[in-house]
Amino acid sequence: MKLGTKFIHAGAEPDPSTGAIWPPIYQTSTFVQAAPGDHKGYEYARSQNPTRFALEAAFAGIENARFGLAFGSGVAATDAVIKLLQPGDEVIAGADMYGGTYRLFSKVFARFGITFHYVDMTNVQNVAAVVNEKTKMIWAETPTNPLMNIADIEALSAIAKQHKLILVVDNTFASPYLQNPLDLGADIVMHSATKYLGGHSDVIQGALMLNDQQLRDELYFIQKSCGAVPGPMDCFLVLRGIKTLHVRMQRHCENGRQIAHFLRNHPAVEKVYWCGFEDHPGYAIAKKQMRDFGGMMSFTLKDDSVENARRVLSSTKLFALAESLGGVESLINHPASMTHASIPREERIKNGLTDSLIRLSVGIEDADDLIEDLNQAIG
Ligand SMILES: *Cc1c(COP(=O)(O)O)cnc(C)c1O
């Protein structure tokens, strides 16, 4: 089945009680039982909700997975994955990744005795070099937020298999339209469904997709025991978002390509981070594991002062200055003070995330208007 058909039909069954083509929003906390234990598979909505189950089936379908699980946010999905581990276990994570993931690992789970090694994953040798007998998991993000670095998922999977580690890939930036990590050997895919899956900046949600029954059972147990489940209305919104993922992504990619080239040719722009440039260090791997290059990018200015970056950030009229990404509308963001402020400045700069870096989430408006807006803002 091709992508568009899959995104529209994945997990979609008419509602069994009414034939409604889309699952109703089951806004209920509990389900009545005929006698204790005599129920239709639904007891209490933290454990089971038909709208959530419909979405979870769609999650599985869009990542070619057997199982999908929905969470109240992307970080709640990440939190559930790390709860598979025990004190003393070690995780290898990317040095350059979403600031909220770094915060959860280094400020919350480190207190519970889990050790995280942050390495540059553009070279998988860096991962192999820190594996030891306590290592249990590799946490990869590719492309990375916000520097668009690429990790080779198949090569990471080879290391994971050799040492019996769980390979988790945060696939938020690529979306299942561009990349399917399970097909490349990953064990668990994580998404902030807040971004491209929801696609309309109107919901916070997280997703996990996977094939292994035992891991799924453990994660389902964590989902219901810890309780970070999304409500049915939010599940409905993400289900609806997924139906148009391919149409939106196609335009995100087209606009992204045009804007990346516009920025690269702009005399006031120093460097553009976008993995679709042939001279991007991860281009060959990106081309191998992604279908296109998406609408996320970052850039720096020749006048590399924070003031100059702030001037551009507050001068756009169509690009809204806001955190988040992946919605239909274009957003501009200052990672150092916004999405990645929780990473210590020294760490950030060491990884190339400078004070003046500007990140764009290119939306699906008309590219000419977006280019005109950036042009007047950069000046
Ligand atoms: C936003 C984001 C997250 C966190 O998801 P939330 O839905 O905000 O909790 C994780 N990873 C990446 C790459 C993100 O962009």
mmCIF file of C-alpha atoms and ligand atoms in Angstrom:
data_model
loop_
_atom_site.group_PDB
_atom_site.id
_atom_site.type_symbol
_atom_site.label_atom_id
_atom_site.label_comp_id
_atom_site.label_asym_id
_atom_site.label_seq_id
_atom_site.Cartn_x
_atom_site.Cartn_y
_atom_site.Cartn_z
ATOM 1 C CA MET A 1 0.000 0.000 0.000
ATOM 2 C CA LYS A 2 1.329 3.436 -0.902
ATOM 3 C CA LEU A 3 1.797 6.176 1.686
ATOM 4 C CA GLY A 4 -1.306 8.298 1.034
ATOM 5 C CA THR A 5 -3.656 5.331 1.080
ATOM 6 C CA LYS A 6 -1.973 4.062 4.228
ATOM 7 C CA PHE A 7 -2.311 7.361 6.117
ATOM 8 C CA ILE A 8 -6.018 7.558 5.306
ATOM 9 C CA HIS A 9 -6.889 3.916 5.964
ATOM 10 C CA ALA A 10 -4.424 2.824 8.691
ATOM 11 C CA GLY A 11 -6.346 1.278 11.570
ATOM 12 C CA ALA A 12 -9.646 2.715 10.311
ATOM 13 C CA GLU A 13 -12.703 0.586 11.043
ATOM 14 C CA PRO A 14 -16.257 1.953 11.181
ATOM 15 C CA ASP A 15 -17.613 2.238 14.738
ATOM 16 C CA PRO A 16 -19.094 -1.232 15.465
ATOM 17 C CA SER A 17 -22.129 0.084 17.346
ATOM 18 C CA THR A 18 -23.323 2.679 14.804
ATOM 19 C CA GLY A 19 -21.301 2.325 11.591
ATOM 20 C CA ALA A 20 -19.951 5.883 12.030
ATOM 21 C CA ILE A 21 -17.120 6.114 9.505
ATOM 22 C CA TRP A 22 -14.854 7.780 12.092
ATOM 23 C CA PRO A 23 -14.668 6.641 15.685
ATOM 24 C CA PRO A 24 -16.837 8.708 18.007
ATOM 25 C CA ILE A 25 -15.138 10.746 20.741
ATOM 26 C CA TYR A 26 -15.867 8.436 23.683
ATOM 27 C CA GLN A 27 -15.881 11.166 26.336
ATOM 28 C CA THR A 28 -16.336 8.826 29.266
ATOM 29 C CA SER A 29 -14.264 7.847 32.281
ATOM 30 C CA THR A 30 -15.806 4.443 32.925
ATOM 31 C CA PHE A 31 -17.862 1.640 31.370
ATOM 32 C CA VAL A 32 -20.853 -0.086 32.970
ATOM 33 C CA GLN A 33 -20.469 -3.808 33.696
ATOM 34 C CA ALA A 34 -23.399 -6.275 33.672
ATOM 35 C CA ALA A 35 -21.864 -8.199 36.585
ATOM 36 C CA PRO A 36 -18.370 -7.829 38.084
ATOM 37 C CA GLY A 37 -15.946 -8.708 35.303
ATOM 38 C CA ASP A 38 -18.732 -9.037 32.702
ATOM 39 C CA HIS A 39 -17.840 -6.220 30.295
ATOM 40 C CA LYS A 40 -17.106 -5.643 26.613
ATOM 41 C CA GLY A 41 -13.327 -5.219 27.077
ATOM 42 C CA TYR A 42 -13.678 -1.701 28.485
ATOM 43 C CA GLU A 43 -13.487 -1.088 32.233
ATOM 44 C CA TYR A 44 -11.934 2.296 32.953
ATOM 45 C CA ALA A 45 -10.752 4.881 30.434
ATOM 46 C CA ARG A 46 -7.169 5.182 31.724
ATOM 47 C CA SER A 47 -6.736 1.546 30.649
ATOM 48 C CA GLN A 48 -9.094 1.368 27.659
ATOM 49 C CA ASN A 49 -10.818 3.971 25.509
ATOM 50 C CA PRO A 50 -12.216 3.162 22.044
ATOM 51 C CA THR A 51 -11.167 6.513 20.530
ATOM 52 C CA ARG A 52 -7.633 6.008 21.831
ATOM 53 C CA PHE A 53 -7.557 2.427 20.589
ATOM 54 C CA ALA A 54 -8.588 3.613 17.101
ATOM 55 C CA LEU A 55 -5.736 6.128 17.144
ATOM 56 C CA GLU A 56 -3.281 3.539 18.448
ATOM 57 C CA ALA A 57 -4.210 1.235 15.558
ATOM 58 C CA ALA A 58 -3.547 4.124 13.169
ATOM 59 C CA PHE A 59 -0.192 4.827 14.882
ATOM 60 C CA ALA A 60 0.813 1.212 14.286
ATOM 61 C CA GLY A 61 -0.293 1.358 10.656
ATOM 62 C CA ILE A 62 1.585 4.527 9.704
ATOM 63 C CA GLU A 63 4.941 3.218 11.022
ATOM 64 C CA ASN A 64 4.485 -0.335 9.632
ATOM 65 C CA ALA A 65 4.332 -1.532 13.242
ATOM 66 C CA ARG A 66 2.291 -4.203 15.001
ATOM 67 C CA PHE A 67 1.509 -1.973 17.979
ATOM 68 C CA GLY A 68 0.897 1.704 18.735
ATOM 69 C CA LEU A 69 0.530 3.448 22.097
ATOM 70 C CA ALA A 70 -0.668 7.008 22.679
ATOM 71 C CA PHE A 71 0.525 9.300 25.490
ATOM 72 C CA GLY A 72 -0.434 12.705 26.840
ATOM 73 C CA SER A 73 2.664 14.303 25.281
ATOM 74 C CA GLY A 74 5.864 13.418 23.462
ATOM 75 C CA VAL A 75 7.870 13.617 26.665
ATOM 76 C CA ALA A 76 5.320 11.330 28.378
ATOM 77 C CA ALA A 77 6.014 8.761 25.648
ATOM 78 C CA THR A 78 9.770 9.182 26.244
ATOM 79 C CA ASP A 79 9.202 8.898 29.999
ATOM 80 C CA ALA A 80 7.391 5.570 29.496
ATOM 81 C CA VAL A 81 10.276 4.188 27.419
ATOM 82 C CA ILE A 82 12.913 5.066 30.033
ATOM 83 C CA LYS A 83 10.729 3.408 32.705
ATOM 84 C CA LEU A 84 11.524 0.090 30.997
ATOM 85 C CA LEU A 85 14.954 0.463 32.664
ATOM 86 C CA GLN A 86 16.266 -0.127 36.191
ATOM 87 C CA PRO A 87 18.607 1.908 38.408
ATOM 88 C CA GLY A 88 22.188 1.155 37.303
ATOM 89 C CA ASP A 89 21.254 0.836 33.638
ATOM 90 C CA GLU A 90 22.925 3.051 31.049
ATOM 91 C CA VAL A 91 21.594 4.762 27.943
ATOM 92 C CA ILE A 92 23.527 6.189 24.996
ATOM 93 C CA ALA A 93 21.814 9.294 23.665
ATOM 94 C CA GLY A 94 22.591 11.922 21.046
ATOM 95 C CA ALA A 95 24.596 14.952 22.152
ATOM 96 C CA ASP A 96 22.358 17.152 20.040
ATOM 97 C CA MET A 97 18.659 16.492 20.524
ATOM 98 C CA TYR A 98 15.416 18.079 21.654
ATOM 99 C CA GLY A 99 16.042 20.076 24.850
ATOM 100 C CA GLY A 100 13.060 18.558 26.673
ATOM 101 C CA THR A 101 14.413 15.042 26.138
ATOM 102 C CA TYR A 102 17.781 16.115 27.511
ATOM 103 C CA ARG A 103 16.037 17.708 30.518
ATOM 104 C CA LEU A 104 14.001 14.557 31.253
ATOM 105 C CA PHE A 105 17.123 12.373 31.035
ATOM 106 C CA SER A 106 19.571 14.594 32.911
ATOM 107 C CA LYS A 107 17.309 16.260 35.482
ATOM 108 C CA VAL A 108 14.735 13.555 36.242
ATOM 109 C CA PHE A 109 15.954 10.054 35.373
ATOM 110 C CA ALA A 110 19.570 10.692 36.359
ATOM 111 C CA ARG A 111 18.206 11.129 39.930
ATOM 112 C CA PHE A 112 16.790 7.609 39.734
ATOM 113 C CA GLY A 113 20.174 6.064 39.043
ATOM 114 C CA ILE A 114 20.050 5.800 35.273
ATOM 115 C CA THR A 115 23.189 7.032 33.524
ATOM 116 C CA PHE A 116 23.088 8.793 30.151
ATOM 117 C CA HIS A 117 26.074 9.112 27.825
ATOM 118 C CA TYR A 118 25.652 11.880 25.252
ATOM 119 C CA VAL A 119 27.617 11.266 22.067
ATOM 120 C CA ASP A 120 27.812 12.680 18.556
ATOM 121 C CA MET A 121 25.740 10.132 16.660
ATOM 122 C CA THR A 122 26.727 11.296 13.188
ATOM 123 C CA ASN A 123 29.558 8.802 13.664
ATOM 124 C CA VAL A 124 28.268 5.470 14.999
ATOM 125 C CA GLN A 125 31.773 4.600 16.238
ATOM 126 C CA ASN A 126 31.129 7.105 19.046
ATOM 127 C CA VAL A 127 28.194 4.947 20.126
ATOM 128 C CA ALA A 128 30.113 1.667 19.923
ATOM 129 C CA ALA A 129 32.921 3.241 21.983
ATOM 130 C CA VAL A 130 30.771 3.774 25.112
ATOM 131 C CA VAL A 131 28.839 0.472 25.118
ATOM 132 C CA ASN A 132 29.552 -1.518 28.277
ATOM 133 C CA GLU A 133 27.848 -4.295 30.230
ATOM 134 C CA LYS A 134 25.425 -1.822 31.844
ATOM 135 C CA THR A 135 24.247 -0.330 28.545
ATOM 136 C CA LYS A 136 20.610 -1.187 27.841
ATOM 137 C CA MET A 137 19.382 1.351 25.302
ATOM 138 C CA ILE A 138 20.351 3.670 22.460
ATOM 139 C CA TRP A 139 18.219 6.804 22.122
ATOM 140 C CA ALA A 140 18.623 8.407 18.703
ATOM 141 C CA GLU A 141 17.028 11.443 17.138
ATOM 142 C CA THR A 142 17.470 11.911 13.388
ATOM 143 C CA PRO A 143 17.345 14.477 11.907
ATOM 144 C CA THR A 144 18.211 16.259 15.158
ATOM 145 C CA ASN A 145 16.420 19.266 16.579
ATOM 146 C CA PRO A 146 17.600 21.926 15.680
ATOM 147 C CA LEU A 147 20.895 21.191 13.880
ATOM 148 C CA MET A 148 19.556 18.651 11.373
ATOM 149 C CA ASN A 149 22.344 16.146 12.020
ATOM 150 C CA ILE A 150 21.772 12.673 10.624
ATOM 151 C CA ALA A 151 22.410 9.329 12.350
ATOM 152 C CA ASP A 152 22.541 6.103 10.358
ATOM 153 C CA ILE A 153 19.644 4.058 11.761
ATOM 154 C CA GLU A 154 20.735 0.764 10.141
ATOM 155 C CA ALA A 155 24.254 1.136 11.529
ATOM 156 C CA LEU A 156 22.891 1.938 15.013
ATOM 157 C CA SER A 157 20.625 -1.079 14.755
ATOM 158 C CA ALA A 158 23.622 -3.314 13.991
ATOM 159 C CA ILE A 159 25.314 -2.112 17.212
ATOM 160 C CA ALA A 160 22.071 -2.547 19.162
ATOM 161 C CA LYS A 161 21.612 -6.119 17.911
ATOM 162 C CA GLN A 162 25.215 -7.045 18.597
ATOM 163 C CA HIS A 163 24.971 -5.921 22.242
ATOM 164 C CA LYS A 164 21.257 -6.728 22.786
ATOM 165 C CA LEU A 165 20.285 -3.079 23.326
ATOM 166 C CA ILE A 166 16.907 -1.486 22.656
ATOM 167 C CA LEU A 167 17.204 1.052 19.825
ATOM 168 C CA VAL A 168 14.691 3.891 20.141
ATOM 169 C CA VAL A 169 14.367 6.498 17.391
ATOM 170 C CA ASP A 170 12.635 9.838 17.913
ATOM 171 C CA ASN A 171 11.085 10.214 14.450
ATOM 172 C CA THR A 172 9.313 13.516 15.156
ATOM 173 C CA PHE A 173 11.253 15.661 12.660
ATOM 174 C CA ALA A 174 10.974 13.263 9.728
ATOM 175 C CA SER A 175 7.432 11.958 10.367
ATOM 176 C CA PRO A 176 6.428 8.561 8.949
ATOM 177 C CA TYR A 177 6.021 10.228 5.556
ATOM 178 C CA LEU A 178 9.802 10.599 5.272
ATOM 179 C CA GLN A 179 11.266 7.811 7.380
ATOM 180 C CA ASN A 180 10.218 4.510 8.996
ATOM 181 C CA PRO A 181 12.859 3.528 11.591
ATOM 182 C CA LEU A 182 11.326 0.118 12.419
ATOM 183 C CA ASP A 183 11.917 -0.945 8.806
ATOM 184 C CA LEU A 184 15.585 0.034 9.307
ATOM 185 C CA GLY A 185 15.984 -2.096 12.434
ATOM 186 C CA ALA A 186 14.852 0.161 15.300
ATOM 187 C CA ASP A 187 12.924 -1.467 18.162
ATOM 188 C CA ILE A 188 10.749 1.472 19.198
ATOM 189 C CA VAL A 189 9.732 4.617 17.328
ATOM 190 C CA MET A 190 8.742 7.658 19.362
ATOM 191 C CA HIS A 191 6.869 10.697 18.051
ATOM 192 C CA SER A 192 5.811 13.995 19.474
ATOM 193 C CA ALA A 193 2.395 13.731 17.790
ATOM 194 C CA THR A 194 2.042 17.398 18.734
ATOM 195 C CA LYS A 195 4.079 18.155 15.615
ATOM 196 C CA TYR A 196 3.531 16.683 12.109
ATOM 197 C CA LEU A 197 1.061 13.921 13.084
ATOM 198 C CA GLY A 198 -1.394 16.375 14.661
ATOM 199 C CA GLY A 199 -0.212 18.940 12.151
ATOM 200 C CA HIS A 200 -2.420 21.879 13.165
ATOM 201 C CA SER A 201 -0.808 23.188 16.381
ATOM 202 C CA ASP A 202 -3.949 22.365 18.356
ATOM 203 C CA VAL A 203 -2.965 19.367 20.492
ATOM 204 C CA ILE A 204 -0.168 17.986 22.708
ATOM 205 C CA GLN A 205 0.388 14.249 22.337
ATOM 206 C CA GLY A 206 2.984 11.487 22.097
ATOM 207 C CA ALA A 207 3.201 8.145 20.312
ATOM 208 C CA LEU A 208 5.164 4.915 20.474
ATOM 209 C CA MET A 209 5.193 2.307 17.722
ATOM 210 C CA LEU A 210 6.824 -1.126 17.943
ATOM 211 C CA ASN A 211 6.688 -4.770 16.869
ATOM 212 C CA ASP A 212 7.770 -6.784 19.915
ATOM 213 C CA GLN A 213 4.862 -8.212 21.928
ATOM 214 C CA GLN A 214 6.732 -8.335 25.238
ATOM 215 C CA LEU A 215 7.969 -4.746 24.976
ATOM 216 C CA ARG A 216 4.456 -3.683 24.014
ATOM 217 C CA ASP A 217 2.986 -5.407 27.077
ATOM 218 C CA GLU A 218 5.543 -3.734 29.355
ATOM 219 C CA LEU A 219 4.852 -0.323 27.813
ATOM 220 C CA TYR A 220 1.078 -0.811 28.030
ATOM 221 C CA PHE A 221 1.526 -1.694 31.708
ATOM 222 C CA ILE A 222 3.549 1.523 32.210
ATOM 223 C CA GLN A 223 0.987 3.549 30.232
ATOM 224 C CA LYS A 224 -1.909 2.469 32.440
ATOM 225 C CA SER A 225 0.069 2.348 35.693
ATOM 226 C CA CYS A 226 1.623 5.805 35.328
ATOM 227 C CA GLY A 227 -1.444 7.238 33.614
ATOM 228 C CA ALA A 228 -0.063 9.717 31.056
ATOM 229 C CA VAL A 229 -2.860 8.935 28.594
ATOM 230 C CA PRO A 230 -4.334 11.457 26.149
ATOM 231 C CA GLY A 231 -8.018 12.326 26.336
ATOM 232 C CA PRO A 232 -10.430 11.164 23.623
ATOM 233 C CA MET A 233 -10.844 14.610 22.053
ATOM 234 C CA ASP A 234 -7.069 14.864 21.592
ATOM 235 C CA CYS A 235 -7.016 11.361 20.106
ATOM 236 C CA PHE A 236 -9.687 12.413 17.619
ATOM 237 C CA LEU A 237 -7.672 15.502 16.623
ATOM 238 C CA VAL A 238 -4.516 13.475 15.941
ATOM 239 C CA LEU A 239 -6.487 10.819 14.031
ATOM 240 C CA ARG A 240 -7.875 13.572 11.854
ATOM 241 C CA GLY A 241 -4.427 15.094 11.409
ATOM 242 C CA ILE A 242 -2.946 11.815 10.168
ATOM 243 C CA LYS A 243 -5.448 11.650 7.278
ATOM 244 C CA THR A 244 -3.730 14.567 5.542
ATOM 245 C CA LEU A 245 -0.138 13.862 6.600
ATOM 246 C CA HIS A 246 1.060 12.997 3.087
ATOM 247 C CA VAL A 247 -0.560 16.048 1.476
ATOM 248 C CA ARG A 248 0.865 18.379 4.107
ATOM 249 C CA MET A 249 4.305 16.765 4.105
ATOM 250 C CA GLN A 250 4.589 17.003 0.342
ATOM 251 C CA ARG A 251 4.098 20.783 0.604
ATOM 252 C CA HIS A 252 6.363 21.075 3.689
ATOM 253 C CA CYS A 253 9.105 19.413 1.617
ATOM 254 C CA GLU A 254 8.551 21.592 -1.468
ATOM 255 C CA ASN A 255 8.510 24.801 0.569
ATOM 256 C CA GLY A 256 11.446 23.620 2.681
ATOM 257 C CA ARG A 257 13.542 23.034 -0.412
ATOM 258 C CA GLN A 258 12.780 26.491 -1.831
ATOM 259 C CA ILE A 259 13.419 28.298 1.440
ATOM 260 C CA ALA A 260 16.636 26.423 2.191
ATOM 261 C CA HIS A 261 18.009 27.498 -1.206
ATOM 262 C CA PHE A 262 16.759 31.058 -0.800
ATOM 263 C CA LEU A 263 18.510 31.341 2.577
ATOM 264 C CA ARG A 264 21.699 29.788 1.292
ATOM 265 C CA ASN A 265 21.867 32.405 -1.487
ATOM 266 C CA HIS A 266 21.076 35.328 0.818
ATOM 267 C CA PRO A 267 24.127 37.578 1.316
ATOM 268 C CA ALA A 268 23.429 38.148 5.035
ATOM 269 C CA VAL A 269 23.112 34.423 5.850
ATOM 270 C CA GLU A 270 26.201 32.582 7.074
ATOM 271 C CA LYS A 271 25.143 28.939 7.180
ATOM 272 C CA VAL A 272 21.977 26.934 6.535
ATOM 273 C CA TYR A 273 21.419 23.610 8.294
ATOM 274 C CA TRP A 274 19.147 21.517 6.060
ATOM 275 C CA CYS A 275 19.826 17.861 5.290
ATOM 276 C CA GLY A 276 18.742 18.133 1.639
ATOM 277 C CA PHE A 277 21.896 19.975 0.544
ATOM 278 C CA GLU A 278 24.270 17.641 -1.274
ATOM 279 C CA ASP A 279 27.188 19.013 0.759
ATOM 280 C CA HIS A 280 25.415 18.411 4.104
ATOM 281 C CA PRO A 281 27.655 15.903 5.966
ATOM 282 C CA GLY A 282 24.698 13.526 6.486
ATOM 283 C CA TYR A 283 23.286 13.838 2.964
ATOM 284 C CA ALA A 284 24.177 10.338 1.744
ATOM 285 C CA ILE A 285 22.642 8.703 4.816
ATOM 286 C CA ALA A 286 19.603 10.993 4.706
ATOM 287 C CA LYS A 287 19.096 10.069 1.067
ATOM 288 C CA LYS A 288 19.341 6.393 1.934
ATOM 289 C CA GLN A 289 16.923 6.385 4.874
ATOM 290 C CA MET A 290 14.531 9.280 4.094
ATOM 291 C CA ARG A 291 12.161 9.801 1.148
ATOM 292 C CA ASP A 292 12.691 13.587 1.086
ATOM 293 C CA PHE A 293 14.144 16.224 3.414
ATOM 294 C CA GLY A 294 11.230 18.009 5.063
ATOM 295 C CA GLY A 295 10.509 21.555 6.142
ATOM 296 C CA MET A 296 12.715 21.915 9.215
ATOM 297 C CA MET A 297 15.941 23.913 9.028
ATOM 298 C CA SER A 298 18.130 26.283 11.003
ATOM 299 C CA PHE A 299 20.439 29.091 9.950
ATOM 300 C CA THR A 300 22.960 31.586 11.285
ATOM 301 C CA LEU A 301 23.638 35.143 10.154
ATOM 302 C CA LYS A 302 26.943 36.662 9.057
ATOM 303 C CA ASP A 303 26.464 39.285 11.770
ATOM 304 C CA ASP A 304 26.450 36.565 14.429
ATOM 305 C CA SER A 305 25.335 38.735 17.363
ATOM 306 C CA VAL A 306 22.385 37.769 19.545
ATOM 307 C CA GLU A 307 20.952 41.254 18.877
ATOM 308 C CA ASN A 308 20.910 40.674 15.136
ATOM 309 C CA ALA A 309 19.231 37.300 15.557
ATOM 310 C CA ARG A 310 16.664 38.872 17.895
ATOM 311 C CA ARG A 311 15.990 41.579 15.313
ATOM 312 C CA VAL A 312 15.219 38.980 12.624
ATOM 313 C CA LEU A 313 13.177 36.864 15.053
ATOM 314 C CA SER A 314 10.909 39.779 15.876
ATOM 315 C CA SER A 315 10.616 41.140 12.312
ATOM 316 C CA THR A 316 8.823 38.311 10.502
ATOM 317 C CA LYS A 317 5.121 38.815 9.858
ATOM 318 C CA LEU A 318 4.029 35.419 8.528
ATOM 319 C CA PHE A 319 6.524 33.276 10.465
ATOM 320 C CA ALA A 320 5.167 33.398 14.026
ATOM 321 C CA LEU A 321 7.755 33.506 16.813
ATOM 322 C CA ALA A 322 6.832 30.401 18.782
ATOM 323 C CA GLU A 323 8.066 27.080 20.089
ATOM 324 C CA SER A 324 6.856 23.848 18.477
ATOM 325 C CA LEU A 325 6.882 22.818 14.814
ATOM 326 C CA GLY A 326 5.160 20.716 12.199
ATOM 327 C CA GLY A 327 1.932 22.700 11.941
ATOM 328 C CA VAL A 328 0.422 24.094 8.745
ATOM 329 C CA GLU A 329 1.613 27.596 9.669
ATOM 330 C CA SER A 330 5.262 28.652 9.545
ATOM 331 C CA LEU A 331 7.075 29.246 12.822
ATOM 332 C CA ILE A 332 10.402 30.861 13.691
ATOM 333 C CA ASN A 333 12.205 30.032 16.919
ATOM 334 C CA HIS A 334 15.338 30.894 18.881
ATOM 335 C CA PRO A 335 16.556 27.530 20.261
ATOM 336 C CA ALA A 336 19.115 29.030 22.671
ATOM 337 C CA SER A 337 16.459 30.924 24.651
ATOM 338 C CA MET A 338 13.350 28.876 23.792
ATOM 339 C CA THR A 339 13.227 25.155 22.899
ATOM 340 C CA HIS A 340 16.780 24.335 24.051
ATOM 341 C CA ALA A 341 17.179 26.722 27.007
ATOM 342 C CA SER A 342 17.342 23.745 29.392
ATOM 343 C CA ILE A 343 20.686 22.630 27.917
ATOM 344 C CA PRO A 344 23.658 24.315 29.656
ATOM 345 C CA ARG A 345 25.177 27.013 27.384
ATOM 346 C CA GLU A 346 28.617 25.338 27.251
ATOM 347 C CA GLU A 347 27.070 22.012 26.179
ATOM 348 C CA ARG A 348 24.958 23.751 23.569
ATOM 349 C CA ILE A 349 27.824 25.671 22.035
ATOM 350 C CA LYS A 350 30.091 22.645 22.050
ATOM 351 C CA ASN A 351 27.494 20.901 19.893
ATOM 352 C CA GLY A 352 27.200 23.851 17.506
ATOM 353 C CA LEU A 353 23.982 25.325 18.868
ATOM 354 C CA THR A 354 25.098 28.948 18.995
ATOM 355 C CA ASP A 355 23.312 31.892 20.643
ATOM 356 C CA SER A 356 22.331 33.323 17.276
ATOM 357 C CA LEU A 357 21.004 30.153 15.617
ATOM 358 C CA ILE A 358 17.488 30.583 14.190
ATOM 359 C CA ARG A 359 15.212 27.592 13.557
ATOM 360 C CA LEU A 360 12.381 27.526 11.041
ATOM 361 C CA SER A 361 9.411 25.218 10.808
ATOM 362 C CA VAL A 362 8.350 25.910 7.243
ATOM 363 C CA GLY A 363 4.578 25.616 6.916
ATOM 364 C CA ILE A 364 2.387 24.932 3.914
ATOM 365 C CA GLU A 365 1.582 28.499 2.893
ATOM 366 C CA ASP A 366 2.689 29.747 -0.555
ATOM 367 C CA ALA A 367 6.479 29.659 -0.689
ATOM 368 C CA ASP A 368 6.745 33.045 -2.434
ATOM 369 C CA ASP A 369 5.032 34.770 0.489
ATOM 370 C CA LEU A 370 7.259 32.987 3.003
ATOM 371 C CA ILE A 371 10.395 33.972 1.093
ATOM 372 C CA GLU A 372 9.261 37.586 0.879
ATOM 373 C CA ASP A 373 8.650 37.584 4.632
ATOM 374 C CA LEU A 374 12.109 36.185 5.438
ATOM 375 C CA ASN A 375 13.713 38.550 2.979
ATOM 376 C CA GLN A 376 12.241 41.656 4.613
ATOM 377 C CA ALA A 377 13.054 40.330 8.099
ATOM 378 C CA ILE A 378 16.682 39.480 7.362
ATOM 379 C CA GLY A 379 17.017 42.823 5.559
HETATM 380 C C1 LIG B 1 8.523 18.512 20.651
HETATM 381 C C2 LIG B 1 9.469 17.378 20.632
HETATM 382 C C3 LIG B 1 9.441 16.410 21.645
HETATM 383 C C4 LIG B 1 8.544 16.504 22.862
HETATM 384 O O1 LIG B 1 7.195 16.368 22.545
HETATM 385 P P1 LIG B 1 6.016 17.111 23.343
HETATM 386 O O2 LIG B 1 4.799 16.690 22.586
HETATM 387 O O3 LIG B 1 6.298 18.571 23.307
HETATM 388 O O4 LIG B 1 6.039 16.601 24.749
HETATM 389 C C5 LIG B 1 10.330 15.349 21.528
HETATM 390 N N1 LIG B 1 11.184 15.250 20.492
HETATM 391 C C6 LIG B 1 11.227 16.161 19.514
HETATM 392 C C7 LIG B 1 12.204 15.999 18.394
HETATM 393 C C8 LIG B 1 10.382 17.269 19.544
HETATM 394 O O5 LIG B 1 10.460 18.185 18.587
#
